[in-house]
Amino acid sequence: MDIASNLIQSYQHNQNISGNPASIGASEAASLNKTEDESIIDDEVSISDQRDIYEWVASELPHLSAEPATVSRASQMLYEYQLLDFNDINTMNSVIANTNESGPITEAINDALSESGSYSEKQSLTHLKQVFSTLEAARSAYSG
């Protein structure tokens, strides 16, 4: 009797060491091939194309400005699709807290970038600038 679990197969193999090695090896190879093929089918993962994500966020937020509610919503959407990480969200929140205007978000990021003195903050701001510039490009492509 063969059971198709790798742990149980290992246990059975170790219990049957004194048995016929050829028959044990053949039955294990057949059951391992079967379970590997099934696991490949079950574990298939598809990752969304980033372009589709940017276009979807752009369609959901047609007027992206430096207003805290709009930027928070866009940041949350981008975070859910792993285009932003937690440090990016924190940096974005500090940029919005220091912004008094409701102009384009990329201008607020550029202002924060020019005033930043920290290397890690500059890296995060540069990444945010790239993401939101791409989002603006997707928005213009989506609306045009």
PDB file of N, CA, C and O in Angstrom, residues 2 31 52 81 118:
ATOM      1  N   ASP A   2       0.709   2.102  -0.975  1.00  0.00           N
ATOM      2  CA  ASP A   2       1.472   3.339  -1.059  1.00  0.00           C
ATOM      3  C   ASP A   2       0.573   4.525  -0.768  1.00  0.00           C
ATOM      4  O   ASP A   2      -0.554   4.602  -1.260  1.00  0.00           O
ATOM      5  N   SER A  31       5.414   7.050  -7.557  1.00  0.00           N
ATOM      6  CA  SER A  31       4.571   7.901  -6.718  1.00  0.00           C
ATOM      7  C   SER A  31       5.157   9.307  -6.595  1.00  0.00           C
ATOM      8  O   SER A  31       4.417  10.289  -6.531  1.00  0.00           O
ATOM      9  N   ASP A  52      -0.514  46.675 -16.311  1.00  0.00           N
ATOM     10  CA  ASP A  52      -1.944  46.538 -16.035  1.00  0.00           C
ATOM     11  C   ASP A  52      -2.297  47.146 -14.678  1.00  0.00           C
ATOM     12  O   ASP A  52      -3.353  47.763 -14.516  1.00  0.00           O
ATOM     13  N   TYR A  81      -0.317  45.674  -4.361  1.00  0.00           N
ATOM     14  CA  TYR A  81       0.275  44.973  -5.504  1.00  0.00           C
ATOM     15  C   TYR A  81       1.801  44.968  -5.444  1.00  0.00           C
ATOM     16  O   TYR A  81       2.460  44.692  -6.433  1.00  0.00           O
ATOM     17  N   SER A 118      19.234  62.515   3.913  1.00  0.00           N
ATOM     18  CA  SER A 118      19.505  61.113   4.202  1.00  0.00           C
ATOM     19  C   SER A 118      19.573  60.293   2.911  1.00  0.00           C
ATOM     20  O   SER A 118      18.728  60.448   2.027  1.00  0.00           O
TER      21      SER A 118
END
